[in-house]
mmCIF file of C-alpha atoms in Angstrom:
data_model
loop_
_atom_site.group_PDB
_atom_site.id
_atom_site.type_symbol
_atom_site.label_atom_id
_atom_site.label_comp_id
_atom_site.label_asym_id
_atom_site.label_seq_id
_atom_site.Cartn_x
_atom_site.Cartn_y
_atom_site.Cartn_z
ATOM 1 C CA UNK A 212 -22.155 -9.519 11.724
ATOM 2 C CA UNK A 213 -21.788 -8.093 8.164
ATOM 3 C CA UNK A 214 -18.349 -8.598 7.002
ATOM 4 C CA UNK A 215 -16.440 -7.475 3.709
ATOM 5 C CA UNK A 216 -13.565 -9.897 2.561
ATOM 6 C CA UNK A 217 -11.046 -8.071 0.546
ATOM 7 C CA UNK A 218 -8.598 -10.586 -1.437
ATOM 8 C CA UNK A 219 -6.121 -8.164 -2.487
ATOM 9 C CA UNK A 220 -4.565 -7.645 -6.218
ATOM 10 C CA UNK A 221 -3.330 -5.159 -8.461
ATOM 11 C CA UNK A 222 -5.354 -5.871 -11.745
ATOM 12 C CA UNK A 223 -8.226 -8.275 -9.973
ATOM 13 C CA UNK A 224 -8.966 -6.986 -5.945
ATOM 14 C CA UNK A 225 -11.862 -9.595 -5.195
ATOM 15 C CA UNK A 226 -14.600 -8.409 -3.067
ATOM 16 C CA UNK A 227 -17.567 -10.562 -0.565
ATOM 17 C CA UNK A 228 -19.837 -9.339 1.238
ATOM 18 C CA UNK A 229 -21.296 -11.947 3.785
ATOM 19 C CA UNK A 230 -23.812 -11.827 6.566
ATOM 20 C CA UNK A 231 -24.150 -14.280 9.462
ATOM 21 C CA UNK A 232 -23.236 -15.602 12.825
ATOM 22 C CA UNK A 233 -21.396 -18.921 13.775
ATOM 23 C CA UNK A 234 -24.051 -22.052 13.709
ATOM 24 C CA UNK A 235 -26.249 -20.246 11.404
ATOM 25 C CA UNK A 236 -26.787 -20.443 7.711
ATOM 26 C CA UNK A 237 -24.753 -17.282 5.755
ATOM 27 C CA UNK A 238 -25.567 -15.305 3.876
ATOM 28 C CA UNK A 239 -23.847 -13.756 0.904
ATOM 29 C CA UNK A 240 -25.259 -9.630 0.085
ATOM 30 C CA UNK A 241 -22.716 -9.150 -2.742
ATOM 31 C CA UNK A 242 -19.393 -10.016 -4.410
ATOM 32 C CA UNK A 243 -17.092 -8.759 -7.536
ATOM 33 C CA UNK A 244 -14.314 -7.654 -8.805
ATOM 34 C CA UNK A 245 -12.320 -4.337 -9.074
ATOM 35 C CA UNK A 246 -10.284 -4.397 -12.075
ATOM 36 C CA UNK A 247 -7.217 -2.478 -12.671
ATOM 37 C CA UNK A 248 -5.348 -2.460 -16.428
ATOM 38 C CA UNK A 249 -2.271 -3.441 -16.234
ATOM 39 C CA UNK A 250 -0.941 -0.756 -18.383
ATOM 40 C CA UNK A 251 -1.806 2.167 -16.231
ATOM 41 C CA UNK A 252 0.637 4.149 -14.299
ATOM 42 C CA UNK A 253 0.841 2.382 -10.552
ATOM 43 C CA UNK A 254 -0.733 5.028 -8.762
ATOM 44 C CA UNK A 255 -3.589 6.045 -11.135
ATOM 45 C CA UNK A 256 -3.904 2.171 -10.637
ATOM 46 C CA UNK A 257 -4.298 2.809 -6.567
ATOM 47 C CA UNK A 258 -6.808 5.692 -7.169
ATOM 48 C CA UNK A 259 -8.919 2.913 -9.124
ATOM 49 C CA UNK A 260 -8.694 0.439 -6.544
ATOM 50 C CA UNK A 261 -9.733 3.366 -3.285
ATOM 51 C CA UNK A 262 -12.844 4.854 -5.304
ATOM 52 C CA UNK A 263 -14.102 0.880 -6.260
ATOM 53 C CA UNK A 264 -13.660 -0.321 -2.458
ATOM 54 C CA UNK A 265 -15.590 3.148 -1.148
ATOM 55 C CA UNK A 266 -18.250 2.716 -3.040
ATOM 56 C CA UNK A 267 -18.561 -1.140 -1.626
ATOM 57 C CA UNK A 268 -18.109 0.770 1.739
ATOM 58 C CA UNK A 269 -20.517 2.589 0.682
ATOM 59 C CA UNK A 270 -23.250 0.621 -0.312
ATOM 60 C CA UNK A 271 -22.739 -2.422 1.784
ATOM 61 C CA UNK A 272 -21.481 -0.590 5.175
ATOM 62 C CA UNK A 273 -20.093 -3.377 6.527
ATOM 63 C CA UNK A 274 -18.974 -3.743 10.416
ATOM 64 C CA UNK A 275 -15.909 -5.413 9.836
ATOM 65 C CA UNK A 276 -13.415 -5.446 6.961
ATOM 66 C CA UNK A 277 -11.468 -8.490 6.321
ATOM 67 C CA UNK A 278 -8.252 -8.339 4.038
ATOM 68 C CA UNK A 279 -6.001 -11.377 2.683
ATOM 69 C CA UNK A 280 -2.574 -11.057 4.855
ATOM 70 C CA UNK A 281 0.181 -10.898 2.317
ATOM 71 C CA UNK A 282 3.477 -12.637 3.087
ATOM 72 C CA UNK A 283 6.756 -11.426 1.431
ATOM 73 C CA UNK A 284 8.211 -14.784 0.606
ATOM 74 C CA UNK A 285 5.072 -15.895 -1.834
ATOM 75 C CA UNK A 286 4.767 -15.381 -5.515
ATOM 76 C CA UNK A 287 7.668 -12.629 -5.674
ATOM 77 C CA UNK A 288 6.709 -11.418 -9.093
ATOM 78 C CA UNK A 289 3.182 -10.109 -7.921
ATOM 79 C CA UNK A 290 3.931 -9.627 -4.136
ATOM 80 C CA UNK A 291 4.682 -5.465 -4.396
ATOM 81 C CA UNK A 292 1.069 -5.136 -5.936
ATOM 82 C CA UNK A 293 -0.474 -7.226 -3.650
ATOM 83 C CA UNK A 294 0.464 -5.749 -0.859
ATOM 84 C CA UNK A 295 0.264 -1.859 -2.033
ATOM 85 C CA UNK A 296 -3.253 -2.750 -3.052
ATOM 86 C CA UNK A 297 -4.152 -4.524 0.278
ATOM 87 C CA UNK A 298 -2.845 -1.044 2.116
ATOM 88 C CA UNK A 299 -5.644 0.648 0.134
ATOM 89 C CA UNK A 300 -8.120 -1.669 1.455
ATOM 90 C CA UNK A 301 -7.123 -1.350 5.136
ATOM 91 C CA UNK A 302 -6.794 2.291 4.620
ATOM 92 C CA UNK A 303 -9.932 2.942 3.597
ATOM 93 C CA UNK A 304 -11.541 0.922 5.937
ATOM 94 C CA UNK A 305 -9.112 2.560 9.417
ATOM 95 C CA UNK A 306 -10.319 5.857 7.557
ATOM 96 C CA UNK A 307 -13.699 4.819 8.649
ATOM 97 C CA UNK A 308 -13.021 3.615 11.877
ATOM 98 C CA UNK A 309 -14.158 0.173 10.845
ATOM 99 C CA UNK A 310 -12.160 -2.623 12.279
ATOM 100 C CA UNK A 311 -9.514 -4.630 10.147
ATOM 101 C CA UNK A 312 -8.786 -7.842 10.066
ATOM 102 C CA UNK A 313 -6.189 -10.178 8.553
ATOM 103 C CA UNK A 314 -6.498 -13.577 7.834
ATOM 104 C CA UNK A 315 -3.454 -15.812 5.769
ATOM 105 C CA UNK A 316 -4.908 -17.989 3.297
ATOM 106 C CA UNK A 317 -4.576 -21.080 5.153
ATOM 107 C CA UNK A 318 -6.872 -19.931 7.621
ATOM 108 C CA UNK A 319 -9.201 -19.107 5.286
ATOM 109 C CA UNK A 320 -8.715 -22.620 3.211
ATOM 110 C CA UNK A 321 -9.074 -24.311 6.505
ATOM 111 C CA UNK A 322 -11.674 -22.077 7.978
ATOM 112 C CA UNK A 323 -14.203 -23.288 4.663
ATOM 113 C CA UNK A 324 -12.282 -26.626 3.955
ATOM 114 C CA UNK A 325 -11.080 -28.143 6.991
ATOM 115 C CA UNK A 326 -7.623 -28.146 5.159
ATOM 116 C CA UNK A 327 -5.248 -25.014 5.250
ATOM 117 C CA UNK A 328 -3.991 -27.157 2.229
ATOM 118 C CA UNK A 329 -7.465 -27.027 0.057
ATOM 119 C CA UNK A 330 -7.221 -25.842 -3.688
ATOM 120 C CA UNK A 331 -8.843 -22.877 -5.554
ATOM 121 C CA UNK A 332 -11.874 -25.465 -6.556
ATOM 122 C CA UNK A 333 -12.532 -26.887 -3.066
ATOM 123 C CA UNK A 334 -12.283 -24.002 -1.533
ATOM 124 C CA UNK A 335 -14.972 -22.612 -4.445
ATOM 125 C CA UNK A 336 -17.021 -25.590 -3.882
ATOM 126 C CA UNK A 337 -17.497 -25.173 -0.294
ATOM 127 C CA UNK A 338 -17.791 -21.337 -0.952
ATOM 128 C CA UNK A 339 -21.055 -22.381 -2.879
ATOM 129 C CA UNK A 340 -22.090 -24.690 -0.690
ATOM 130 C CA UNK A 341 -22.083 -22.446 2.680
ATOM 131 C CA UNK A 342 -23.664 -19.771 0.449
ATOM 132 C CA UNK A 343 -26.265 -21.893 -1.040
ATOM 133 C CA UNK A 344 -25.210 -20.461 -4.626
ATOM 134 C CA UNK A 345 -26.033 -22.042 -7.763
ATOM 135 C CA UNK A 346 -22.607 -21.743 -8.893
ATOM 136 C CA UNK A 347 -18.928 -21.202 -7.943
ATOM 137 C CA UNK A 348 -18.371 -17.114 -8.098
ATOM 138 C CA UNK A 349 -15.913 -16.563 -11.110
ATOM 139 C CA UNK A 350 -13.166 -15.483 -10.837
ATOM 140 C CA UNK A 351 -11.599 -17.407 -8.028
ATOM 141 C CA UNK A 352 -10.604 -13.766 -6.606
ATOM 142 C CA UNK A 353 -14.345 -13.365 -5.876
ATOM 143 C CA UNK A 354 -14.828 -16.611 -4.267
ATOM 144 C CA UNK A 355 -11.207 -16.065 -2.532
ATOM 145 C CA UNK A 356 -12.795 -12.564 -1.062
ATOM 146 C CA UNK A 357 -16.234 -14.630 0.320
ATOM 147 C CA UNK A 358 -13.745 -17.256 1.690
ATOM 148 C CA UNK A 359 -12.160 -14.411 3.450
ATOM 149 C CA UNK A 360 -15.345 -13.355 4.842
ATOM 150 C CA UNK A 361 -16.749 -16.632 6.011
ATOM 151 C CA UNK A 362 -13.197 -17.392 7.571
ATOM 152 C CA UNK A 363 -13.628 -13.955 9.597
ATOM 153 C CA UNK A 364 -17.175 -14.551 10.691
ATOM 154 C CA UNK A 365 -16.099 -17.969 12.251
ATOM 155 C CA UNK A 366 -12.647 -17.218 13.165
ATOM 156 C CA UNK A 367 -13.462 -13.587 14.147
ATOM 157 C CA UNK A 368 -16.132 -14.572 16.682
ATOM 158 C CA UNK A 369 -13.738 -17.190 18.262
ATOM 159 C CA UNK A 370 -10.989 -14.620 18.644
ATOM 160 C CA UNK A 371 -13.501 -11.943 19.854
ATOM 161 C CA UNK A 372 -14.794 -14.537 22.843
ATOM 162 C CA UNK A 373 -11.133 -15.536 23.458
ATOM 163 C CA UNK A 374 -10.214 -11.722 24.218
ATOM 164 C CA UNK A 375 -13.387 -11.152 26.034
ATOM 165 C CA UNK A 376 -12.640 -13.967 28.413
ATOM 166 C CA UNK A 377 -8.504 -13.144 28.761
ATOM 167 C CA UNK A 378 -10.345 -9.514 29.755
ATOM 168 C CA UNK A 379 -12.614 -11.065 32.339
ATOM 169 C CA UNK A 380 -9.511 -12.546 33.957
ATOM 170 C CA UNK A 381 -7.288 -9.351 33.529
ATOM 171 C CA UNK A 382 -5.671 -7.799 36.075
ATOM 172 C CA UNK A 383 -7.259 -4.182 36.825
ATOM 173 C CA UNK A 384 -3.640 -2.520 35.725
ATOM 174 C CA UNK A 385 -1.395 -3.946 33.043
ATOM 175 C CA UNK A 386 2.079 -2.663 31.980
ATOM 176 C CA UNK A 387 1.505 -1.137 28.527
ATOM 177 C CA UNK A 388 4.398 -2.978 26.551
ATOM 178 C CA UNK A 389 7.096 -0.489 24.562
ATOM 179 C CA UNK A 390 6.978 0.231 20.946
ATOM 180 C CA UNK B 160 10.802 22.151 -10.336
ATOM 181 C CA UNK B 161 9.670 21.571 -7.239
ATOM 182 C CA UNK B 162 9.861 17.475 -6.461
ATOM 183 C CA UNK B 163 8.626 16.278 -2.982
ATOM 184 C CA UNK B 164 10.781 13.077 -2.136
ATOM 185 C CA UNK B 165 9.594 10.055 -0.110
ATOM 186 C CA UNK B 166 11.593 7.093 1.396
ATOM 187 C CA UNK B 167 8.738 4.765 2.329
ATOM 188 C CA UNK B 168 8.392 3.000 5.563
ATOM 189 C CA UNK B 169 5.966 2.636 8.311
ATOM 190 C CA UNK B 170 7.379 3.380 11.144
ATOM 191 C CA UNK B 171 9.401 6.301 9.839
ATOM 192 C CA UNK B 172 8.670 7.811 6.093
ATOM 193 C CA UNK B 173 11.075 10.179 5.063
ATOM 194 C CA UNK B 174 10.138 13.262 3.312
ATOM 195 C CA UNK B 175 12.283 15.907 1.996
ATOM 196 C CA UNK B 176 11.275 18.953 -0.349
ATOM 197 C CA UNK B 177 13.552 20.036 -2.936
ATOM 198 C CA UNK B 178 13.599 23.199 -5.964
ATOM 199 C CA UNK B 179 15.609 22.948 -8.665
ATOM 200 C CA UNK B 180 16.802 22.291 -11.749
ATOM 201 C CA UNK B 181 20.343 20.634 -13.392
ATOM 202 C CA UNK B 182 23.058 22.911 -13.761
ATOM 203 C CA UNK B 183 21.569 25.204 -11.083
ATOM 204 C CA UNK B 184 22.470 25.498 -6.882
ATOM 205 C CA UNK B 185 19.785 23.219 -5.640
ATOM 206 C CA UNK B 186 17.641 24.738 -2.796
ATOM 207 C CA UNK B 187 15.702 22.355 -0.197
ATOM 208 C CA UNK B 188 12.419 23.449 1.469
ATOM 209 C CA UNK B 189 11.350 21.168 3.952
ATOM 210 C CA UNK B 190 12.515 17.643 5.448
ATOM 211 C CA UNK B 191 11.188 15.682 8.444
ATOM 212 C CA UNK B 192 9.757 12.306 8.851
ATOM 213 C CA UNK B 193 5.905 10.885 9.158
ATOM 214 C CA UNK B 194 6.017 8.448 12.293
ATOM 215 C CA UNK B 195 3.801 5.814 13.154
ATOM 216 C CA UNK B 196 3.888 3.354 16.562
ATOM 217 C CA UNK B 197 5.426 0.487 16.150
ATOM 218 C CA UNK B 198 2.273 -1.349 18.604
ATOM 219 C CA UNK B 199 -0.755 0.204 16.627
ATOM 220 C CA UNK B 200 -2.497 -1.569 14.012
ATOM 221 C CA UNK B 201 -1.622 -1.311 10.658
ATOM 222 C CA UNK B 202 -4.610 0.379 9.394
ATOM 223 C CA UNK B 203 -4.476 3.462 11.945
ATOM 224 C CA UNK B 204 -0.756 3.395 10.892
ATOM 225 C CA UNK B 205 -1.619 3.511 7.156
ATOM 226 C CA UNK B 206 -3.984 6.700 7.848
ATOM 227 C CA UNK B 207 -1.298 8.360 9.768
ATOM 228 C CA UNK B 208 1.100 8.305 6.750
ATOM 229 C CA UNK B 209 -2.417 9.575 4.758
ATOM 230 C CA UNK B 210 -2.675 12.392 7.015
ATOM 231 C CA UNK B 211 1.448 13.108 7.115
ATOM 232 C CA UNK B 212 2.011 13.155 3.588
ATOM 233 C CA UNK B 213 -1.579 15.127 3.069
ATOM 234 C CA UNK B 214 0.090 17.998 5.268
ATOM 235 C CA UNK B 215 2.777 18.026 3.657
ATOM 236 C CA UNK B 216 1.201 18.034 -0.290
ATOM 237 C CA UNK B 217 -0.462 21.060 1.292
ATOM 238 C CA UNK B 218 2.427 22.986 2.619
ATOM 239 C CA UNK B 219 4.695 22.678 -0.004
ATOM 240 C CA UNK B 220 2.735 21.840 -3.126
ATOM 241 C CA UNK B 221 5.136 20.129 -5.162
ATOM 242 C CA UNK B 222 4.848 19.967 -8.668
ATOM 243 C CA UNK B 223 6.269 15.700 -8.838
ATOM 244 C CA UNK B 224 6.319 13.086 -6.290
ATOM 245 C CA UNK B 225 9.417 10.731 -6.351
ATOM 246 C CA UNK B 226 9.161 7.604 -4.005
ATOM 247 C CA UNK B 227 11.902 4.659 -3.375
ATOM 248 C CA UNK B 228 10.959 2.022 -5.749
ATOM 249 C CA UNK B 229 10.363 -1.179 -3.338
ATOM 250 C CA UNK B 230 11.969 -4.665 -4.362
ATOM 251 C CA UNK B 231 10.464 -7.609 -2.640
ATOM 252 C CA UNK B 232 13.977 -9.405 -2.423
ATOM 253 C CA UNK B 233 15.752 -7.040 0.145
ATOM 254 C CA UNK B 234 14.617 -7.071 3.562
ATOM 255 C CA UNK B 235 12.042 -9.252 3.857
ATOM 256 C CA UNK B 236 11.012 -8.864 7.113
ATOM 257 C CA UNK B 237 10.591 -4.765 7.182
ATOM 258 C CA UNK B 238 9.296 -4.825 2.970
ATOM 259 C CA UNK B 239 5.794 -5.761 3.063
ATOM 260 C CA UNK B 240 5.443 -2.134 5.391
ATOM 261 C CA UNK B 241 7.640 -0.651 3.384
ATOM 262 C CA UNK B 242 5.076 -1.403 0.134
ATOM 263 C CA UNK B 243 2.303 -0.395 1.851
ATOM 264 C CA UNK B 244 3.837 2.703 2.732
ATOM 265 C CA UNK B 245 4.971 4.115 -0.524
ATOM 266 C CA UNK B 246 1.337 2.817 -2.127
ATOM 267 C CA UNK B 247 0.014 5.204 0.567
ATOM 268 C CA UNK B 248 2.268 7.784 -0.616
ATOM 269 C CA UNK B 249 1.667 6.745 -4.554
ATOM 270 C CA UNK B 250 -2.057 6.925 -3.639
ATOM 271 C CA UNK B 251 -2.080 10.892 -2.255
ATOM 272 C CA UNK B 252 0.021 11.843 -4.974
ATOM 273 C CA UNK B 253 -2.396 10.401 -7.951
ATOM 274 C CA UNK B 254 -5.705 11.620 -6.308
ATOM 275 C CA UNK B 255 -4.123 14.768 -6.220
ATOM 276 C CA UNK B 256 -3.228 14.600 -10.490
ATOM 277 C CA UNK B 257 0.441 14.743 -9.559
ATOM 278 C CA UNK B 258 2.809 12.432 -11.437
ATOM 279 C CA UNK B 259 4.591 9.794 -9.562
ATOM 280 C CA UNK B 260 8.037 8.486 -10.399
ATOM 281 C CA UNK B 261 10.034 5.575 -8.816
ATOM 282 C CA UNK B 262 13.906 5.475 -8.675
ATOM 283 C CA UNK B 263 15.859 2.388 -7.349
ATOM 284 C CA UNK B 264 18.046 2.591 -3.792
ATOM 285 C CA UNK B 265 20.910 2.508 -6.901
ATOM 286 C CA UNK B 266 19.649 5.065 -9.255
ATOM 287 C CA UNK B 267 19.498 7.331 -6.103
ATOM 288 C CA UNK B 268 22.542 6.904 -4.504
ATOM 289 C CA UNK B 269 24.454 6.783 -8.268
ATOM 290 C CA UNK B 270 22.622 10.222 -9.036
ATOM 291 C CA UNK B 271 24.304 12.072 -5.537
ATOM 292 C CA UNK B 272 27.680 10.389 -5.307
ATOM 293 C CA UNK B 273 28.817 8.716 -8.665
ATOM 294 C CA UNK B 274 28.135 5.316 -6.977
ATOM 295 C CA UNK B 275 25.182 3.149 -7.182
ATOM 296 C CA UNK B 276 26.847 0.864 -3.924
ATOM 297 C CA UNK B 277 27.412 4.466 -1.959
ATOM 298 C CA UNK B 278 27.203 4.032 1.843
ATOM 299 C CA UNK B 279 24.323 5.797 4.296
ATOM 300 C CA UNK B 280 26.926 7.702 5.331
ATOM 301 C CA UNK B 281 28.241 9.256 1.990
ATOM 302 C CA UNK B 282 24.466 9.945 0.926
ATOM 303 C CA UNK B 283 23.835 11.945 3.599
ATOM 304 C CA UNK B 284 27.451 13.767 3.288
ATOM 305 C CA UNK B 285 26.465 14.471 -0.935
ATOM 306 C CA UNK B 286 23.088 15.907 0.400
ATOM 307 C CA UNK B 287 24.411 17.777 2.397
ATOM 308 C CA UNK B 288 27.110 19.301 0.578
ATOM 309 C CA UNK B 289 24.455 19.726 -2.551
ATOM 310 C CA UNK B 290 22.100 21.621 -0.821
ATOM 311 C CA UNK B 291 24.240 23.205 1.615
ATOM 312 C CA UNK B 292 23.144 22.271 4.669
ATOM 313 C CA UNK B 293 25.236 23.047 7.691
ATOM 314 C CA UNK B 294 24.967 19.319 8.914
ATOM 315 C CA UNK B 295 23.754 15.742 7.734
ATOM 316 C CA UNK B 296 19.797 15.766 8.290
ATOM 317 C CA UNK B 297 18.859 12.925 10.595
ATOM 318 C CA UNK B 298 17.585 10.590 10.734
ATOM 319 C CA UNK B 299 18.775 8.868 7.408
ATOM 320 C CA UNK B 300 15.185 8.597 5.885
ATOM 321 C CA UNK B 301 14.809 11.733 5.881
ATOM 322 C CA UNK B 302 18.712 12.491 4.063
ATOM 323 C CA UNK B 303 17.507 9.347 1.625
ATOM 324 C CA UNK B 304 13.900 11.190 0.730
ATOM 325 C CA UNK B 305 16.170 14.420 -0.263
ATOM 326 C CA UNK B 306 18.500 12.449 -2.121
ATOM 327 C CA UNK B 307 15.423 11.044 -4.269
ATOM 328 C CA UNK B 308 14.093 14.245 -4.754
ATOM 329 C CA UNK B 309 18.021 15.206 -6.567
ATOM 330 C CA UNK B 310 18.025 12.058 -8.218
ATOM 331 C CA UNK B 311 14.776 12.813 -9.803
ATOM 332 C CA UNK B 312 15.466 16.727 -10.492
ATOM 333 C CA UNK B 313 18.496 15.076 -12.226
ATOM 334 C CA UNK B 314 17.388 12.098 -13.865
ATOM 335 C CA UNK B 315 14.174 12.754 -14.809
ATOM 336 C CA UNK B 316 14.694 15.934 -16.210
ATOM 337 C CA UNK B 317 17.254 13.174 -18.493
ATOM 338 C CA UNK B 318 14.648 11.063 -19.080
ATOM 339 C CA UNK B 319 12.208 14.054 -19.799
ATOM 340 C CA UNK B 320 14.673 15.371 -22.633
ATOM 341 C CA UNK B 321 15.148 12.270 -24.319
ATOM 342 C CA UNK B 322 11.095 11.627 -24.574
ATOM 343 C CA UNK B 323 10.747 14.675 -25.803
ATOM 344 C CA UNK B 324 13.355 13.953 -28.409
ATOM 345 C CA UNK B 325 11.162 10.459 -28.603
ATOM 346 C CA UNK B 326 8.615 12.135 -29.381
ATOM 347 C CA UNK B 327 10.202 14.516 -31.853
ATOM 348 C CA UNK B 328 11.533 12.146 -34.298
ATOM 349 C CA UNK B 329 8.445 9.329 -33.662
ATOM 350 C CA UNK B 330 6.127 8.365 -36.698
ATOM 351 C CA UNK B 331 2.460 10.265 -36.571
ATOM 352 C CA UNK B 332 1.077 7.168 -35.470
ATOM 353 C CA UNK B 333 2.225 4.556 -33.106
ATOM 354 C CA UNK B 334 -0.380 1.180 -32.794
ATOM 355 C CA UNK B 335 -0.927 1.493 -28.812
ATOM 356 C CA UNK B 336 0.775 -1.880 -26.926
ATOM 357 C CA UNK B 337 -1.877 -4.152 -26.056
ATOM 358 C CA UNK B 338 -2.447 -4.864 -21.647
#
């Protein structure tokens, strides 16, 4: 499964692209950063973010796209941007049919960790580690965005045989619940 | 000028059309809302405000795009959609080169009543009366998204005038402010 971790931000939007299956060494086919200035106009700044994360759609045509979920009650100052430019990721990855997936960051921490507390470096350490990379990825928004990925390929897999069995042992009709 | 108005929200955007300029009758063009279900995932959602708002850049091809400026202290629960939203509205406006300006629930309802603490109900009364419509449009995202279209007819035209006289009286050359 080839999965892109998006860790969402207005002036950094980290990006991972990892490759693997659960029980398996991973491994990691690209990561970076799209950079925004901070003194651009907010939606000129959107524009920037949708043409870098195409062209990693692009070249890395990834199955699955896996995006930081933002909550509204952490770091207020930065919150709006965060979560305007995580609806650019998820929008250009529904405009491509591929599936999107959200992850909080203690999931992530504890998906690489073992502790939904971890910090930034353990959760770099054990970035490098699983990757087999000579060094952390700088900045943390990069290693944040492999996290994201690793978290989805274990986490994602777990979910995906969880549903498959609940569907085994459907009923043949459901009620569809209201909106 | 012709300003296309959004109030942002995911499961109902409001979007209102308005011509005009200060001093002048007021004439409005087009209002409705851009739905999305409530039980589909918030990527599909996010392309079906893409495609709404695309249709309606197309049919009315407005010269400015005002949207709601989003603060992440009032309504927590509904604000994280209602950022994504407007950057999805933000987004469609700067691909397409159109400027994008932002005006505060206060600014807007100050501009169309006098009051910056104006009720739903008095918004959608002003609109009315200002654009002469027989009735208040419904539902109330959709009155809101014409009222930020006035505000901005009115306001920025304001803020236009007094750049301009910026501008006039501004030394040949300015150092540019640092990011």
């Amino acid at each position: 499964m080839r999965v892109l971790g998006v860790d969402p931000g207005l002036t950094r939007l980290g990006i991972g692209v990892v490759d693997g299956v659960p029980g398996r060494p991973l491994t990691m086919l690209g990561v970076g950063v799209v950079r925004t200035p901070a003194d651009a106009e907010i939606g000129h700044r959107l524009v920037l973010i949708e043409r870098g994360i195409e062209a990693w759609l692009d070249e890395y045509r990834p199955e699955v796209v896996a995006v930081e979920r933002v909550f509204s009650q952490h770091n207020v100052s930065t919150v709006m941007g965060t979560a305007q430019a995580s609806a650019v990721a998820m929008l250009c990855a529904s405009r491509r049919g591929l599936p999107v997936h959200l992850h909080t960051p203690s999931e992530v921490k504890a998906a690489v960790t073992g502790s939904g507390r971890a910090d930034k470096a353990q959760v770099g350490a054990m970035v490098t580690r699983l990757l087999r990379l000579d060094a952390p990825p700088k900045p943390a928004d990069a290693a944040d965005a492999l996290a994201l990925a690793i978290c989805h390929i274990w986490r994602g897999t777990a979910t995906n045989r969880l549903q498959q069995a609940i569907a085994a042992h459907r009923p043949a009709r459901i009620q569809e619940p209201r909106a």
